[in-house]
CSV table of C-alpha atoms in Angstrom, one decimal:
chain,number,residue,atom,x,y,z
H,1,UNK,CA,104.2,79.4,74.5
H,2,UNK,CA,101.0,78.5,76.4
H,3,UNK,CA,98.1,80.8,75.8
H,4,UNK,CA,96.5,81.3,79.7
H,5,UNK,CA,92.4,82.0,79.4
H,6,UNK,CA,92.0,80.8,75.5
H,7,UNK,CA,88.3,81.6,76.3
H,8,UNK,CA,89.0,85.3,76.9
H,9,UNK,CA,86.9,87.0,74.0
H,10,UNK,CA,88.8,89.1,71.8
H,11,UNK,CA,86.9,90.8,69.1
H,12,UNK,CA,88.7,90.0,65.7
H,13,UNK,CA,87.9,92.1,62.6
H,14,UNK,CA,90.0,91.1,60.0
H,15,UNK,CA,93.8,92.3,61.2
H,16,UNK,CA,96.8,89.9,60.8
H,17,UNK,CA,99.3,91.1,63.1
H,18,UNK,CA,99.3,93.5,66.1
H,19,UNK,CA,99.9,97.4,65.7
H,20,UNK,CA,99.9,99.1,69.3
H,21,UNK,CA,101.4,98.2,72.3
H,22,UNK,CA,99.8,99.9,75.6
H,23,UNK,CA,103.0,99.9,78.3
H,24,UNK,CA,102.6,100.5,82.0
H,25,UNK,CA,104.7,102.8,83.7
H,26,UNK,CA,105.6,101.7,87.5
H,27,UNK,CA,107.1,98.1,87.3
H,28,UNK,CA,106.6,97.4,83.7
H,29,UNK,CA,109.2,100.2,82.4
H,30,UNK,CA,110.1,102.1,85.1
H,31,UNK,CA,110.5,101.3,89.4
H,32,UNK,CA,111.2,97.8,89.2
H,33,UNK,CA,109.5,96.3,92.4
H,34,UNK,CA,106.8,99.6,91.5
H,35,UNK,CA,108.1,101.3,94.8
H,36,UNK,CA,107.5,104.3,94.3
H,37,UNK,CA,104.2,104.6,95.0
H,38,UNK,CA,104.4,102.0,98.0
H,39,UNK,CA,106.8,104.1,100.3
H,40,UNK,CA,104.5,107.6,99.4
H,41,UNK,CA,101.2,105.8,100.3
H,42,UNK,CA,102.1,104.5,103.3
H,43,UNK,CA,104.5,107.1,104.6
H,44,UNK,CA,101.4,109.5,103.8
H,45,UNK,CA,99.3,107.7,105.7
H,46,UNK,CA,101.8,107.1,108.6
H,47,UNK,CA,102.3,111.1,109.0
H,48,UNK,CA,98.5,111.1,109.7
H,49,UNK,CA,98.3,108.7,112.0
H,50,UNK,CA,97.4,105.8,110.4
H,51,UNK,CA,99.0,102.3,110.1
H,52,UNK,CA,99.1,101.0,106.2
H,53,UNK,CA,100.8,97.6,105.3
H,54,UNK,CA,102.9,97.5,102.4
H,55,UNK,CA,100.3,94.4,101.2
H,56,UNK,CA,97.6,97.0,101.7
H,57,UNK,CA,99.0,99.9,100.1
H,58,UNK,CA,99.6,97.1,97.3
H,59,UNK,CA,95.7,95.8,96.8
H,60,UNK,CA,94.4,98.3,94.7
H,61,UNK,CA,98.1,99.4,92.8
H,62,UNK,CA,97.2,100.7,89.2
H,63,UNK,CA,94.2,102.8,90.1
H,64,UNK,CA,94.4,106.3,89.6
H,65,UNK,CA,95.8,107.4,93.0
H,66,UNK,CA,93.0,109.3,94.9
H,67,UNK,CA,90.4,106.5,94.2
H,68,UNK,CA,93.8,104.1,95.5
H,69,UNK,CA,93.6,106.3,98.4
H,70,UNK,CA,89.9,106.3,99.1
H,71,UNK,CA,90.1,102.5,98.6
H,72,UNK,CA,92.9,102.6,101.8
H,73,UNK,CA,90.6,104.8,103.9
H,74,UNK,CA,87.6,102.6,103.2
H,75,UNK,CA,89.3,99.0,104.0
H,76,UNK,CA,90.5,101.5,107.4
H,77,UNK,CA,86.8,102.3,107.9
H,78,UNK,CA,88.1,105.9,107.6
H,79,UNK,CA,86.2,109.0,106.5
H,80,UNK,CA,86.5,109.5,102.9
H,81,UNK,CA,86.4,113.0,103.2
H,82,UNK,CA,90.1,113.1,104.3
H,83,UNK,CA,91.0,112.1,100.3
H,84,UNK,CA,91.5,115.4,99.3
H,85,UNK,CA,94.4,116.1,101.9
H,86,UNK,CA,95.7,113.2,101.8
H,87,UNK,CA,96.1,113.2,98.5
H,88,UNK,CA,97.2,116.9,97.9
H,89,UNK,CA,100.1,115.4,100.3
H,90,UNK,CA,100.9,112.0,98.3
H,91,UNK,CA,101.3,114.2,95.3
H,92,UNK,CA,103.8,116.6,96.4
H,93,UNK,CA,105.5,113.3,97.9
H,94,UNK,CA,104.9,111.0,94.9
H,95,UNK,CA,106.8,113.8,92.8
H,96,UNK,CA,110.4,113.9,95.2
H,97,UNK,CA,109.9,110.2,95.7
H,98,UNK,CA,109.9,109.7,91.5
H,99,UNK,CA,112.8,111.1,90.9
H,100,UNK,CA,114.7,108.5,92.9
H,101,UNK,CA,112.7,105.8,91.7
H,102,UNK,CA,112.3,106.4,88.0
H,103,UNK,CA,115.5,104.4,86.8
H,104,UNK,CA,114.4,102.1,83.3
H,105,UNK,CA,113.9,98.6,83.9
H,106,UNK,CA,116.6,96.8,82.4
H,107,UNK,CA,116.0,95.6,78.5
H,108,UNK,CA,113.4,97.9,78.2
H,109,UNK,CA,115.2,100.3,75.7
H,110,UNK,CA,116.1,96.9,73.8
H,111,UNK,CA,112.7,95.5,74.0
H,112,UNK,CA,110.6,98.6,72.8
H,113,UNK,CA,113.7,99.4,69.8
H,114,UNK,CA,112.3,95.7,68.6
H,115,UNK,CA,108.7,96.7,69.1
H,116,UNK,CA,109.7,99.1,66.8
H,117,UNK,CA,111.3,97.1,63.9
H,118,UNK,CA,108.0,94.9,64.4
H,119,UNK,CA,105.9,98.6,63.3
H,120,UNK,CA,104.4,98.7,66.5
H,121,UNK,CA,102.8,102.1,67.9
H,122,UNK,CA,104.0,102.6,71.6
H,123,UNK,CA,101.7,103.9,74.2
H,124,UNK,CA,101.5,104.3,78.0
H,125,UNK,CA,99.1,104.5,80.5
H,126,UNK,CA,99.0,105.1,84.2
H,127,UNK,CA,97.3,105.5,87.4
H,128,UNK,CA,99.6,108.4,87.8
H,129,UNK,CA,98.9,112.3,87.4
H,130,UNK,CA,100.1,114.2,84.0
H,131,UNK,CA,103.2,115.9,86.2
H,132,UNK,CA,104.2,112.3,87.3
H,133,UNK,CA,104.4,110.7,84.0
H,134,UNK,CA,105.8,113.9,82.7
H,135,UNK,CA,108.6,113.6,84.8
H,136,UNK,CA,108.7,109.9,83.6
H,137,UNK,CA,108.7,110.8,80.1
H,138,UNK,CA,111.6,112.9,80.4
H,139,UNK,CA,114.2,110.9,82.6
H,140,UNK,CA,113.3,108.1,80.5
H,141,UNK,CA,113.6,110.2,77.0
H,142,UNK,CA,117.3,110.9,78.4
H,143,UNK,CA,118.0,106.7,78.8
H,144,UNK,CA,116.7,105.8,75.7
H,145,UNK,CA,112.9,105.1,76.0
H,146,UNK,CA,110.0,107.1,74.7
H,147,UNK,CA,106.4,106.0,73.4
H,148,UNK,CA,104.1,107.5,70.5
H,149,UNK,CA,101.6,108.8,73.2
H,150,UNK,CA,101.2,108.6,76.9
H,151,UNK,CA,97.8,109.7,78.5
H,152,UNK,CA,96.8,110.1,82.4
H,153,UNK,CA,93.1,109.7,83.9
H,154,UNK,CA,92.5,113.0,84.3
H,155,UNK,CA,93.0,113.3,80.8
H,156,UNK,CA,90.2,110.9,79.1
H,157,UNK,CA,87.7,111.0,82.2
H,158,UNK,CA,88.3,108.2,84.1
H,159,UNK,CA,91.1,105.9,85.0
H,160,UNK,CA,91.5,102.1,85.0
H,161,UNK,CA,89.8,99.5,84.9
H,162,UNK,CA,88.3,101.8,82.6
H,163,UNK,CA,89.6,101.3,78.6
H,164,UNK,CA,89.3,105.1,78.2
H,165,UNK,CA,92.7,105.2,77.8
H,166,UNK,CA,93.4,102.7,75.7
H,167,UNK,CA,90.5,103.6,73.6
H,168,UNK,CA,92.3,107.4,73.2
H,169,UNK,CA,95.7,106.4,72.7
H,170,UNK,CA,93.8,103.7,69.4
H,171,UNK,CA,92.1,107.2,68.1
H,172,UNK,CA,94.9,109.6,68.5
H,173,UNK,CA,97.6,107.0,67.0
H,174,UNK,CA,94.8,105.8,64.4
H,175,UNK,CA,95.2,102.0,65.1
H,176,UNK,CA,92.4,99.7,64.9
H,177,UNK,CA,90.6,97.4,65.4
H,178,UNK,CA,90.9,96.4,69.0
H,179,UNK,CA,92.5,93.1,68.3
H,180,UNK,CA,95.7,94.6,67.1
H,181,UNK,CA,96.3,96.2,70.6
H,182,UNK,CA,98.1,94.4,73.1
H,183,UNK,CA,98.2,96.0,76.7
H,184,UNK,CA,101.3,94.7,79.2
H,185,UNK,CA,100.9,95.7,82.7
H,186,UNK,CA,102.0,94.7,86.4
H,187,UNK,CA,98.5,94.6,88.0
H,188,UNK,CA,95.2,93.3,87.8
H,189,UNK,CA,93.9,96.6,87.5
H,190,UNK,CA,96.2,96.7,84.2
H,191,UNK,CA,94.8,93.4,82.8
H,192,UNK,CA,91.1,95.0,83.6
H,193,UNK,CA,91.9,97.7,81.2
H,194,UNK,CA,93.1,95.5,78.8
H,195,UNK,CA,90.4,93.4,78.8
H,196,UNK,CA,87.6,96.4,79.4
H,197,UNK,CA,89.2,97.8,75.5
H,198,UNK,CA,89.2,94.8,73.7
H,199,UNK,CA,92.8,94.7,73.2
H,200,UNK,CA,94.8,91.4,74.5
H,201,UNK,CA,96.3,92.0,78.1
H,202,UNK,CA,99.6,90.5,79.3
H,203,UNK,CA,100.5,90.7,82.7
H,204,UNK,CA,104.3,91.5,83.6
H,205,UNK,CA,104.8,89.3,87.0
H,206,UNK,CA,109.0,90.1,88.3
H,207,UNK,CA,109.0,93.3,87.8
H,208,UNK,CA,106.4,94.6,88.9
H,209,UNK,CA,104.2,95.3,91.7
H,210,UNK,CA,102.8,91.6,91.9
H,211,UNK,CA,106.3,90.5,93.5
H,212,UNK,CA,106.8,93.4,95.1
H,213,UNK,CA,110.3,93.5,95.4
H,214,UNK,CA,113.4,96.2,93.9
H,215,UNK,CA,115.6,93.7,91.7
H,216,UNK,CA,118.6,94.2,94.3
H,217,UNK,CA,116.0,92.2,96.9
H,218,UNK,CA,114.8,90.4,94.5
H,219,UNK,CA,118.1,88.7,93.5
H,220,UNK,CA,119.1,88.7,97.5
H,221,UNK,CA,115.8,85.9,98.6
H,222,UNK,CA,116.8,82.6,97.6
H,223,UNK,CA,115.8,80.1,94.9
H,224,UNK,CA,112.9,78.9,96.9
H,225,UNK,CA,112.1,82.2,98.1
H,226,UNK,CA,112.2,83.4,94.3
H,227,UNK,CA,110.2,81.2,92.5
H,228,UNK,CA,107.3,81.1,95.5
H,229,UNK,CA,107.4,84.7,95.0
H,230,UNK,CA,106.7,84.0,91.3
H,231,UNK,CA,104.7,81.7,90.8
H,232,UNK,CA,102.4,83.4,93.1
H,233,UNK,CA,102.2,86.8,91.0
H,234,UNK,CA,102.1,84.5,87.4
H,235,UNK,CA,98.9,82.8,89.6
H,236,UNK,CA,97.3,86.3,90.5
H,237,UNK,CA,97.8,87.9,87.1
H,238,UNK,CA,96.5,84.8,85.3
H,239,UNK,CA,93.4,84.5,87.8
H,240,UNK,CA,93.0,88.6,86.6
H,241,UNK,CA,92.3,87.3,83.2
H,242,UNK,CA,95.3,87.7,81.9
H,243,UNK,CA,95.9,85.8,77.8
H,244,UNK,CA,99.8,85.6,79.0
H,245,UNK,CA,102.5,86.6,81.7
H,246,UNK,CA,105.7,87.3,81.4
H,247,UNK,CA,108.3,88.1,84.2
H,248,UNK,CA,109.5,91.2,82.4
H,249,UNK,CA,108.5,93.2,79.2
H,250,UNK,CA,112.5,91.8,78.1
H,251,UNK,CA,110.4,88.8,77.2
H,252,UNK,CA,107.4,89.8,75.3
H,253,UNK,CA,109.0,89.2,72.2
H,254,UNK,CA,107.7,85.5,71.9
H,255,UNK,CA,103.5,86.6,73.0
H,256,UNK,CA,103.6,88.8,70.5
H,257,UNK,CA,105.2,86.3,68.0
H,258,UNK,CA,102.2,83.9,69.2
H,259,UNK,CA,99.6,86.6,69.4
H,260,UNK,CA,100.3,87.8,65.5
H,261,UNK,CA,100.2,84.2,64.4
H,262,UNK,CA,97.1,83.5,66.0
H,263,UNK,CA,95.5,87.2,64.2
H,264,UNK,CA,97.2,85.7,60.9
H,265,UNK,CA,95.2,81.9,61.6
H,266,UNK,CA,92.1,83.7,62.4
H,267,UNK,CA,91.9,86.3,59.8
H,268,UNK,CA,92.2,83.7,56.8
């Protein structure tokens, strides 16, 4: 296990293993390939004219969606004040499109039912609205995952890279200090977050929206294809400031193994 920026600060009051876990919704647990938000965006943007690439629509993935959109119509040199329609229309999209593309990543029941017999807290945060991840919360209830607390932007007064809601989910689930939170996201806005709280951040690189691909493509490029595809989002999340990467949150069990032996080295 190979720790990625050792020179990362993380504060550490006294705290010998970890306590919360901060999941990601799109591409971490849910929407492998983080799709959902992809074919809204640029479908949105297409029905008003404009041309957005799926790399484009991808930049700025794990903002809270209208400042993702004013970041589109900026890079478009468009006016910003079409956010407001645009947006009123990507929601009422985003919320059709989410129920086809809200399916569990594989091992993710598993993984978080270990989290669990480790006495970890569960949150989640999002660049998603309350009726999005509520919609979330209960298709994924019904297939066997569910967290402690899950918070939106709107919610805490700002989205990411802001730690608000990190910070909120650590008061309302009365876990501290920062050092025994980890946060495990798909983007660099994710690791931000992480880093902007204190907490460790680990970057989830297959899944998510780093690749860029559902797992039926995915598995469909070749070898070649694959690992170039990989190695390019472990790069990316890593340059982000990411401590660790992982392809999928299936394999966090062995950062947080490392993580709580290095809170137990440090703490002595």
């Amino acid at each position: 296990m190979q720790l990625l920026n050792p020179n990362i600060p993380v504060a550490l009051a006294p705290v010998e293993r970890l306590r919360l876990v901060v999941l990601d919704w799109a591409g971490t647990t849910v929407d492998f390939g983080s799709l959902a938000p992809i074919k809204t965006l640029t479908d949105v943007f297409a029905k008003a004219g404009v041309t957005v690439t799926e790399e484009e629509a991808r930049r700025d993935m794990g903002l809270p969606k209208k400042e993702h959109i004013l970041r589109i119509l900026a890079a478009k040199q468009l006016a910003e004040s079409e956010v407001e329609e645009l947006y009123r229309k990507f929601v009422a999209q985003q919320l059709s499109c989410l129920d086809r593309y809200s399916d569990l990543i594989a091992g993710v029941p598993e993984a978080v039912e270990r989290f669990r017999q480790r006495s970890l807290k569960i949150g989640t945060t999002t660049g998603y609205t309350r009726e999005m991840v509520n919609l979330l919360i209960q298709k994924s209830a019904t297939a066997g995952y569910s967290a402690d607390c899950n918070l939106t932007p709107e919610e805490v007064g700002a989205g990411r890279p802001h730690p608000f809601m990190i910070l909120s989910i650590a008061v309302r689930l009365q876990v501290y200090p920062a050092a025994a939170v980890v946060k495990v996201g798909d983007t660099p806005a994710d690791i931000a977050e992480g880093l902007n709280a204190g907490a460790w951040s680990v970057g989830v690189a297959k899944t998510g929206n780093m690749v860029g691909r559902s797992q039926q493509e995915f598995e469909a490029l070749s070898t070649a294809e694959q690992q170039a595809r990989l190695t390019q989002a472990r790069d990316e999340l890593a340059a982000a400031g990411a401590h660790y990467v992982v392809d999928s949150v299936a394999e966090l069990d062995p950062v947080l193994d490392d993580i709580d032996a290095r809170l137990r080295s440090r703490s002595r």
